[in-house]
XYZ file of C-alpha atoms in Angstrom:
669
model
C 126.979 76.431 76.807
C 125.469 74.765 73.673
C 122.231 75.732 71.910
C 120.143 73.176 73.780
C 121.459 74.528 77.083
C 120.689 78.083 75.950
C 117.157 77.076 75.050
C 116.766 75.251 78.354
C 117.904 78.313 80.259
C 115.557 80.582 78.270
C 112.603 78.277 79.031
C 113.503 78.204 82.728
C 113.968 81.964 82.712
C 110.495 82.413 81.202
C 109.037 80.088 83.815
C 110.759 81.992 86.616
C 109.470 85.320 85.260
C 105.937 83.992 84.998
C 106.103 82.543 88.517
C 107.393 85.820 89.959
C 104.660 88.015 88.442
C 102.223 87.230 91.234
C 104.963 87.784 93.828
C 105.813 91.163 92.287
C 102.166 92.234 92.392
C 101.987 91.273 96.058
C 105.258 93.124 96.706
C 103.851 96.253 95.070
C 100.742 95.977 97.254
C 102.998 95.809 100.329
C 104.914 98.893 99.201
C 101.655 100.782 98.708
C 100.528 99.745 102.174
C 103.738 101.008 103.808
C 104.609 103.929 101.526
C 102.000 106.499 100.548
C 104.170 107.645 97.613
C 103.315 104.382 95.833
C 99.558 104.596 96.497
C 98.472 106.258 93.250
C 95.202 106.344 91.333
C 94.629 104.234 88.238
C 92.770 106.314 85.663
C 91.209 104.687 82.630
C 89.877 106.120 79.438
C 90.464 109.685 78.290
C 91.970 111.034 81.531
C 94.695 108.371 81.624
C 95.917 109.897 78.347
C 95.701 113.381 79.879
C 98.008 112.274 82.710
C 100.390 110.709 80.177
C 100.523 113.940 78.169
C 101.223 116.005 81.313
C 104.018 113.608 82.318
C 105.657 113.629 78.889
C 105.380 117.439 78.738
C 106.963 117.623 82.220
C 109.920 115.480 81.152
C 110.445 117.352 77.894
C 110.236 120.707 79.684
C 112.845 119.608 82.225
C 115.157 118.304 79.504
C 114.847 121.539 77.563
C 115.258 123.778 80.623
C 118.243 121.822 81.920
C 120.106 121.373 78.653
C 119.020 123.922 76.059
C 117.073 126.648 77.875
C 118.260 129.597 79.917
C 115.630 130.296 82.556
C 115.681 132.299 85.772
C 116.100 129.947 88.738
C 112.950 131.078 90.566
C 110.817 130.721 87.428
C 112.246 127.273 86.682
C 111.441 126.189 90.231
C 107.935 127.637 89.948
C 107.190 125.772 86.709
C 108.645 122.632 88.293
C 106.369 123.016 91.317
C 103.318 123.532 89.085
C 103.967 120.251 87.260
C 104.676 118.409 90.535
C 101.617 119.642 92.413
C 99.243 119.199 89.470
C 100.368 115.594 89.057
C 100.186 115.043 92.819
C 96.608 116.389 92.943
C 95.518 114.138 90.080
C 97.564 110.995 90.812
C 97.200 110.712 94.595
C 93.852 110.165 96.347
C 92.700 112.813 98.794
C 91.477 110.137 101.224
C 92.975 106.743 101.988
C 89.620 104.957 101.588
C 88.960 106.541 98.197
C 88.477 104.162 95.278
C 91.623 104.376 93.158
C 90.232 103.010 89.882
C 88.401 105.909 88.325
C 87.632 107.712 85.064
C 87.935 111.326 86.242
C 89.440 113.314 89.130
C 87.228 114.808 91.842
C 85.963 118.373 92.182
C 88.395 118.914 95.076
C 91.270 117.847 92.810
C 90.175 120.475 90.282
C 90.067 123.130 93.039
C 93.602 122.191 94.125
C 94.909 122.322 90.549
C 93.268 125.728 90.077
C 94.933 126.960 93.276
C 98.304 125.685 92.034
C 98.007 127.540 88.734
C 96.757 130.715 90.429
C 99.427 130.892 93.151
C 102.505 129.825 91.239
C 101.363 131.362 87.947
C 100.999 134.665 89.816
C 104.508 134.182 91.203
C 105.948 133.621 87.716
C 104.211 136.723 86.319
C 104.951 139.103 89.204
C 108.216 137.900 90.753
C 110.432 140.217 88.694
C 108.308 143.284 89.526
C 108.342 142.474 93.244
C 112.093 141.825 93.230
C 112.773 145.092 91.372
C 110.435 146.941 93.739
C 112.582 146.136 96.761
C 110.333 143.438 98.175
C 107.235 145.560 98.883
C 104.153 143.342 99.032
C 100.476 144.082 98.527
C 97.608 142.355 100.302
C 97.050 140.246 97.189
C 100.682 139.096 97.275
C 100.205 137.799 100.816
C 96.913 136.099 99.893
C 98.619 134.371 96.967
C 101.427 133.269 99.283
C 98.928 131.786 101.730
C 97.152 129.885 98.940
C 100.481 128.575 97.645
C 101.556 127.297 101.064
C 98.156 125.687 101.721
C 97.993 123.864 98.386
C 101.581 122.666 98.843
C 100.582 121.191 102.211
C 97.489 119.559 100.695
C 99.529 117.856 97.965
C 102.226 116.816 100.442
C 99.512 115.383 102.722
C 98.493 113.094 99.888
C 101.984 112.047 98.829
C 104.118 112.104 102.009
C 101.765 112.539 104.993
C 104.427 111.916 107.653
C 106.625 114.608 106.173
C 103.670 117.001 105.854
C 102.916 116.605 109.573
C 106.566 117.230 110.439
C 106.628 120.343 108.220
C 103.438 121.586 109.894
C 105.106 121.202 113.291
C 108.077 123.302 112.137
C 105.733 125.927 110.673
C 103.785 126.033 113.934
C 107.051 126.654 115.772
C 107.542 129.825 113.713
C 104.242 131.149 115.089
C 104.136 129.610 118.574
C 107.808 129.619 119.525
C 107.362 132.961 121.255
C 105.317 131.194 123.923
C 108.075 128.677 124.684
C 110.212 129.391 127.754
C 113.971 129.123 127.773
C 116.472 128.966 124.934
C 114.072 127.577 122.336
C 111.699 130.518 122.599
C 111.955 133.327 120.063
C 110.490 136.792 119.552
C 107.708 135.527 117.279
C 106.862 136.279 113.668
C 103.745 137.721 112.070
C 101.703 135.871 109.458
C 102.870 138.254 106.729
C 106.521 137.766 107.700
C 106.185 133.984 107.603
C 104.340 133.978 104.264
C 106.923 136.321 102.769
C 109.723 133.987 103.882
C 108.028 130.714 102.903
C 106.617 131.683 99.499
C 108.432 134.712 98.099
C 111.828 134.039 99.650
C 114.598 131.740 98.466
C 114.658 129.615 101.636
C 111.065 128.393 101.695
C 109.023 126.472 99.123
C 111.306 127.705 96.340
C 114.480 126.988 98.275
C 117.408 124.618 97.794
C 115.243 121.489 98.054
C 113.051 122.215 95.046
C 116.038 123.787 93.300
C 117.860 120.453 93.366
C 114.658 118.593 92.439
C 114.137 120.849 89.407
C 117.617 120.109 88.108
C 119.657 117.126 89.267
C 116.999 114.946 90.891
C 114.534 115.019 88.011
C 117.104 114.283 85.329
C 118.603 111.372 87.248
C 115.172 109.899 87.997
C 114.430 110.223 84.286
C 117.765 108.576 83.485
C 116.806 105.676 85.767
C 113.486 105.308 83.928
C 115.257 105.151 80.564
C 117.645 102.497 81.917
C 114.757 100.381 83.222
C 112.796 100.590 79.976
C 115.907 99.640 77.993
C 116.225 96.360 79.948
C 119.047 97.321 82.317
C 117.330 95.619 85.293
C 117.363 92.244 83.535
C 121.015 92.770 82.633
C 121.881 93.452 86.285
C 120.099 90.312 87.508
C 121.709 88.092 84.875
C 125.148 89.617 85.456
C 124.862 89.083 89.215
C 123.849 85.455 88.604
C 126.891 84.831 86.427
C 129.232 86.447 88.982
C 128.124 84.836 92.255
C 125.144 82.601 91.522
C 127.064 79.325 91.899
C 129.001 80.286 95.045
C 127.827 79.355 98.550
C 124.585 81.199 99.255
C 124.553 82.472 95.670
C 120.982 83.881 95.632
C 121.714 86.094 98.646
C 124.827 87.475 96.955
C 122.820 88.039 93.783
C 120.338 89.986 95.917
C 123.114 92.158 97.356
C 124.713 92.950 93.991
C 121.466 93.467 92.072
C 119.899 95.587 94.816
C 123.052 97.684 95.152
C 123.166 98.410 91.426
C 119.435 99.117 91.166
C 119.435 101.187 94.357
C 122.146 103.455 92.989
C 119.827 104.265 90.088
C 116.295 104.442 91.482
C 117.165 105.859 94.915
C 114.087 104.367 96.604
C 114.797 101.640 99.148
C 111.185 100.448 99.219
C 110.805 100.324 95.442
C 114.068 98.417 95.269
C 112.879 95.871 97.844
C 109.671 95.358 95.877
C 111.290 94.961 92.445
C 114.400 92.881 93.191
C 113.077 91.337 96.413
C 110.099 89.742 94.677
C 112.628 87.614 92.777
C 115.576 87.232 95.159
C 113.777 86.596 98.469
C 111.917 83.470 97.236
C 115.189 82.271 95.655
C 117.041 82.704 98.968
C 114.345 80.801 100.847
C 114.414 78.035 98.238
C 118.189 77.734 98.660
C 117.870 77.234 102.421
C 118.045 80.649 104.110
C 115.480 81.339 106.818
C 112.676 83.709 105.841
C 113.754 86.436 108.310
C 117.341 86.324 107.076
C 116.293 86.453 103.414
C 114.086 89.490 104.021
C 116.801 91.216 106.038
C 119.427 90.730 103.303
C 117.171 92.368 100.709
C 116.249 95.263 103.043
C 119.887 96.032 103.898
C 121.050 95.754 100.279
C 118.264 98.006 98.989
C 118.810 100.635 101.682
C 122.501 101.024 100.876
C 121.750 102.225 97.359
C 120.757 105.607 98.796
C 124.373 106.420 99.682
C 126.135 104.427 96.950
C 127.687 106.279 93.978
C 127.307 107.157 91.170
C 123.778 108.484 91.803
C 123.302 108.062 95.585
C 119.528 108.230 95.298
C 119.849 111.914 94.302
C 120.790 112.837 97.882
C 124.363 113.580 96.894
C 123.281 116.511 94.740
C 121.613 118.217 97.688
C 124.706 117.536 99.788
C 126.872 119.148 97.119
C 124.601 122.226 97.192
C 124.822 122.458 100.986
C 128.599 122.078 100.976
C 129.196 124.274 97.944
C 131.387 121.657 96.260
C 131.151 119.681 93.030
C 129.073 116.505 93.016
C 132.161 114.541 91.961
C 133.740 115.274 95.366
C 130.647 114.012 97.185
C 130.537 110.906 95.014
C 134.206 110.088 95.640
C 133.792 110.675 99.372
C 130.909 108.186 99.503
C 132.650 105.499 97.422
C 134.747 103.809 100.126
C 132.039 103.745 102.857
C 129.485 102.364 100.371
C 131.909 99.653 99.236
C 132.680 98.681 102.840
C 128.962 98.538 103.647
C 128.290 96.099 100.817
C 131.483 94.125 101.459
C 130.348 93.555 105.042
C 126.936 92.412 103.819
C 128.381 90.061 101.184
C 130.684 88.460 103.762
C 127.824 88.103 106.253
C 125.657 86.189 103.779
C 128.695 84.100 102.746
C 129.468 82.988 106.298
C 125.782 82.392 106.995
C 125.697 80.114 103.952
C 128.818 78.255 105.124
C 127.327 77.890 108.598
C 124.114 76.423 107.167
C 125.965 74.274 104.642
C 124.224 75.953 101.707
C 125.361 75.671 98.134
C 124.867 77.938 95.148
C 122.382 77.590 92.333
C 122.766 74.665 89.966
C 124.299 75.220 86.548
C 120.999 75.258 84.659
C 119.863 78.355 86.584
C 122.993 80.310 85.680
C 122.994 82.172 82.354
C 126.066 81.970 80.185
C 128.267 84.996 80.857
C 129.138 85.454 77.180
C 125.466 85.424 76.218
C 124.604 87.922 78.967
C 127.257 90.355 77.751
C 126.336 89.737 74.136
C 122.610 90.216 74.744
C 122.581 93.263 77.031
C 126.178 94.199 77.856
C 125.937 97.339 75.721
C 123.494 98.795 78.280
C 126.447 99.588 80.554
C 127.531 102.273 78.045
C 125.229 105.009 79.487
C 126.732 104.540 82.984
C 130.245 104.699 81.538
C 129.281 107.888 79.693
C 127.792 109.355 82.878
C 130.891 108.666 84.973
C 133.342 109.726 82.271
C 131.608 113.039 81.590
C 131.419 113.924 85.298
C 135.084 113.062 85.853
C 135.965 115.214 82.848
C 134.673 118.161 84.859
C 131.268 118.706 83.263
C 128.214 119.354 85.429
C 126.015 116.447 86.593
C 123.149 118.070 84.646
C 125.019 117.822 81.373
C 126.246 114.322 82.244
C 122.731 113.076 83.063
C 121.218 114.540 79.906
C 123.993 113.052 77.781
C 123.555 109.696 79.523
C 119.814 109.723 78.677
C 120.591 110.215 74.986
C 123.352 107.591 75.272
C 120.805 105.122 76.690
C 118.590 105.498 73.631
C 121.584 105.233 71.292
C 123.020 102.189 73.100
C 119.657 100.417 73.094
C 119.778 100.357 69.284
C 122.879 98.152 69.365
C 120.611 95.146 69.898
C 117.174 94.296 68.565
C 116.103 92.978 72.012
C 116.720 96.296 73.762
C 115.930 98.770 70.993
C 113.939 101.794 72.217
C 111.488 103.022 69.607
C 109.208 106.029 69.928
C 106.668 104.133 72.058
C 109.277 103.031 74.610
C 110.859 106.493 74.698
C 107.447 108.017 75.480
C 106.933 105.326 78.131
C 110.274 106.264 79.729
C 109.381 109.974 79.661
C 106.055 109.194 81.338
C 107.521 106.851 83.966
C 110.327 109.280 84.734
C 107.894 112.123 85.459
C 105.690 109.885 87.606
C 108.725 108.620 89.496
C 109.844 112.178 90.214
C 106.556 113.267 91.824
C 107.141 111.576 95.186
C 110.660 112.869 95.748
C 109.791 116.225 94.133
C 106.846 116.930 96.440
C 109.076 115.917 99.355
C 111.641 118.487 98.212
C 108.913 121.137 97.973
C 107.545 120.611 101.470
C 110.957 120.326 103.123
C 111.311 123.947 102.028
C 108.906 124.728 104.874
C 111.187 122.898 107.309
C 114.349 124.603 106.030
C 112.545 127.948 105.969
C 111.367 127.545 109.565
C 114.854 126.585 110.724
C 116.452 129.567 108.960
C 113.762 132.053 110.026
C 113.765 131.105 113.712
C 117.447 130.189 114.032
C 116.402 126.785 115.382
C 119.426 124.986 113.949
C 121.919 127.284 115.643
C 119.947 127.303 118.893
C 119.672 123.536 118.937
C 123.357 123.113 118.152
C 124.364 125.569 120.874
C 122.230 123.806 123.479
C 123.605 120.389 122.565
C 127.171 121.679 122.633
C 126.539 123.201 126.049
C 125.759 119.754 127.447
C 128.077 117.696 125.262
C 131.089 119.974 125.570
C 133.678 121.150 123.064
C 135.637 118.420 121.322
C 133.380 115.567 122.489
C 133.166 114.048 119.021
C 131.796 110.644 119.891
C 129.273 111.855 122.444
C 127.986 114.403 119.949
C 127.970 111.671 117.305
C 125.834 109.362 119.456
C 123.350 112.167 120.028
C 123.141 112.953 116.295
C 122.890 109.255 115.411
C 119.818 108.807 117.615
C 118.251 112.020 116.349
C 118.993 111.165 112.701
C 117.454 107.725 113.032
C 114.302 109.131 114.649
C 113.859 112.012 112.193
C 114.424 109.681 109.244
C 111.764 107.137 110.231
C 109.050 106.762 107.627
C 110.411 109.653 105.539
C 111.852 109.432 101.978
C 115.644 109.342 101.817
C 116.135 112.825 100.348
C 113.779 114.423 102.863
C 115.285 112.488 105.771
C 118.781 113.715 104.937
C 117.711 117.358 104.482
C 115.815 117.420 107.788
C 118.699 115.840 109.669
C 121.356 118.005 107.993
C 119.465 121.225 108.769
C 119.398 120.463 112.488
C 122.302 118.107 113.192
C 125.199 119.310 111.025
C 125.733 122.438 113.189
C 126.074 120.102 116.196
C 128.799 118.034 114.553
C 130.717 120.955 113.081
C 130.477 122.595 116.496
C 132.414 119.740 118.090
C 135.114 119.932 115.407
C 133.924 117.573 112.647
C 134.800 118.503 109.057
C 131.734 119.579 107.010
C 131.920 116.685 104.502
C 132.247 114.148 107.313
C 129.348 115.767 109.208
C 127.026 115.618 106.199
C 128.020 112.034 105.337
C 127.448 111.029 108.977
C 123.906 112.428 108.852
C 123.230 110.846 105.459
C 124.161 107.344 106.629
C 121.941 107.364 109.695
C 119.021 109.058 107.941
C 119.089 106.291 105.312
C 119.659 103.470 107.802
C 116.428 104.428 109.562
C 114.837 102.294 106.809
C 116.044 99.155 108.611
C 115.986 100.443 112.196
C 113.026 99.439 114.398
C 110.393 100.479 115.289
C 109.634 102.101 111.876
C 111.870 100.033 109.587
C 110.005 100.498 106.302
C 112.395 98.494 104.086
C 112.522 95.634 106.575
C 108.733 95.559 106.865
C 108.172 95.359 103.110
C 110.862 92.663 102.795
C 109.273 90.751 105.689
C 105.934 90.876 103.901
C 107.459 89.351 100.767
C 109.339 86.733 102.822
C 106.274 85.929 105.012
C 108.466 86.500 108.051
C 108.169 88.253 111.396
C 108.676 92.010 110.916
C 110.515 92.636 114.195
C 112.883 89.685 113.775
C 113.587 90.689 110.184
C 114.388 94.265 111.306
C 116.725 93.108 114.068
C 118.590 90.782 111.700
C 118.807 93.644 109.193
C 120.451 95.850 111.839
C 122.969 93.072 112.512
C 123.730 92.592 108.815
C 124.064 96.331 108.259
C 126.081 96.927 111.429
C 129.117 98.061 109.451
C 126.978 100.963 108.193
C 126.167 101.944 111.779
C 129.832 101.732 112.859
C 131.641 103.331 109.907
C 130.313 106.906 110.302
C 131.842 107.228 113.762
C 135.271 106.827 112.206
C 134.600 109.762 109.861
C 134.392 112.097 112.837
C 137.998 112.588 113.880
C 139.847 111.029 110.948
C 137.969 111.239 107.633
C 140.529 109.193 105.666
C 137.749 106.803 104.638
C 136.052 109.711 102.847
C 138.264 109.965 99.795
C 139.514 113.465 99.086
C 142.443 114.869 97.160
C 143.341 116.737 100.364
C 144.135 113.432 102.128
C 147.446 111.624 101.522
C 146.807 108.971 98.855
C 148.917 106.285 100.558
C 147.192 106.822 103.904
C 143.766 106.578 102.256
C 144.705 103.327 100.466
C 146.025 101.816 103.710
C 142.912 102.897 105.626
C 140.743 101.342 102.908
C 142.625 98.029 102.986
C 142.557 97.691 106.767
C 138.915 98.781 106.971
C 138.031 96.117 104.377
C 139.841 93.596 106.538
C 137.889 94.922 109.505
C 134.385 94.659 108.015
C 135.155 91.073 106.969
C 136.213 90.294 110.533
C 133.053 91.990 111.811
C 130.975 89.668 109.625
C 132.862 86.671 111.027
C 132.261 87.784 114.607
C 128.557 88.483 114.089
C 127.886 85.280 112.121
C 130.158 83.261 114.476
C 131.747 81.287 111.651
C 135.100 81.305 109.826
C 136.746 77.915 109.210
C 134.077 76.487 111.437
C 131.902 77.605 114.371
C 133.295 80.345 116.626
C 133.082 80.319 120.385
C 131.847 83.458 122.125
C 135.449 84.401 122.994
C 136.535 84.070 119.374
C 133.547 86.118 118.186
C 134.332 88.906 120.647
C 137.972 88.924 119.517
C 136.912 89.222 115.867
C 134.546 92.106 116.672
C 137.151 93.915 118.789
C 139.778 93.492 116.066
C 137.294 94.704 113.461
C 136.626 97.943 115.330
C 140.356 98.565 115.747
C 141.153 97.994 112.060
C 138.242 100.103 110.793
C 139.596 103.014 112.827
C 142.179 104.746 110.573
C 145.477 104.698 112.479
C 148.679 102.656 112.302
C 148.702 101.639 115.959
C 145.045 100.594 116.050
C 145.486 98.778 112.728
C 148.485 96.816 113.998
C 146.720 95.796 117.201
C 143.492 94.991 115.367
C 145.194 92.807 112.755
C 147.063 90.936 115.490
C 143.826 90.310 117.402
C 142.006 89.122 114.257
C 144.866 86.779 113.265
C 144.965 85.362 116.798
C 141.207 84.768 116.733
C 141.497 83.135 113.288
C 144.272 80.831 114.537
C 142.169 79.846 117.555
C 139.192 79.160 115.298
C 141.231 77.044 112.898
C 142.627 75.018 115.753
C 139.294 74.509 117.504
C 137.608 73.644 114.202
C 140.271 71.042 113.399
C 139.836 69.559 116.878
C 136.054 69.600 116.474
C 136.207 67.807 113.133
C 138.618 65.284 114.550
C 136.075 64.586 117.277
C 138.338 65.670 120.138
C 135.926 68.265 121.508
C 132.783 70.124 120.566
C 132.657 73.826 119.891
C 129.566 75.827 120.772
C 128.022 77.230 117.609
C 124.456 78.133 118.429
């Protein structure tokens, strides 16, 4: 591409950016309407600088504590909670109708912040004495615990109201379960016993949820902020354009690739829809895709980032804690399913484009690949550092911290991306703000986990399900957990959705003989896919708002496009070859991966009803049946499935040739 072409592209790029600004603002408004986490106050004047200072101090404290400091786990979690709840009280309005542009917080905000400092400051100062004293509590200790639980609920009500209501229901069960008849009744617990467990214990507010938030989650959210500020998002979009922009349905494929890469970093499906969707959805519509289809593609692509390595929306770190394994094992286990999910989506948009006769973007819209690499290619270095350090056996904490420093260092390789002090401070501030939503979710899910552990609800629930499902009934138990996971995950952030589902559903799956890793991955997939599952399909609704399409139709198309994600987990249950592990034979895993890839492509053909040309209903059913057989790891099912798919492909080629020759028409509605 010559200089005039470069200049032409840069002018068009500037025009596209300017035109998308209004769309991005509208997308953000839609996210705020659907997701309370995004509905923050906008302070101006002196207090905006106060918030910035708190955020930067939060980020620096977490970096120090995670990399250089040696702090007791309970004290680290307590300091982490103080920062989270103080920011939540200041940043999030107490009432939905409250005016969000303001100069100062309210008196009630000040009361909440005072309660946070009193309760958790008291915990920091007295925890060692109480622990050394054998757990004897005074009246003041119980009062402090009550204040801590109440202020945590108040902050969660502001940030994640749906989750706060669910946590309140679990807490109520701890008190009222004694009045329930049958198996779900329990002996009952006193107020002091519950407060002891929820505040002073290691399975309540200061449990595994906030423990992961105070370490892995925060650092990886901060890493994502540094990548964004360095210009990594622009690099992803340009790289995706150079890779697939000119192919059939190019903008939709750009959406899939860009959303997948961004979703792996930011971990929020809704934020991903708003940021990449504001650009890709109008492009898809302009190319010729229907509005509902364009919105659905973005929703499905953004949702998958929550279970796609290397970061998995921070959920993988909690899974590693639950399983007691290294994060690298979780990441490797998720790699093949995530790839298959996105492969199925890419093929679906490809065949839809072929069916509609769509072409890719014209040459002038495609940046020169050499220029893209030359301009921002060095920004891939931090991700390479992150992966390399983790595979070398170092902890994810060390890898994330090193990757943050590598981001700053790599940014200095080009004048366009260079991060000076101002941009570093901006990244520290944005990282802390971005961690508040998921952090408060991790705090309040401590109430849910604490209630489950205190009352034995998880074991009771699992026993009751197993009594009706029966031993060894993998698929029946899987269906039950799938429905429950989808319902519990509706309208709840990805991390919280997984933790809730895992606490209740994993015992059910392990009880029917599923391996622990497969059980957790099964729950993770369906908890995340609730973002595109009606009736509360948050990602689909935001994408529909950007696309100006019908929400229900967009959600239903999203389910169809993401169907491989709904099918794959069932094949983890009895044969987890698709979850890579060193315990599985390497050759068998490679073969299962190849045939499953073949299967998800066939599934896309069957659902889109197009291969060489339009498919009849019989051909579509054959493709779908063959897809299911090849996704299932097993030589016999693979052989039958491949034969069925090849037969269906031969029929389609023959009928398409006849159709084009004018001998007979083929239904293709």
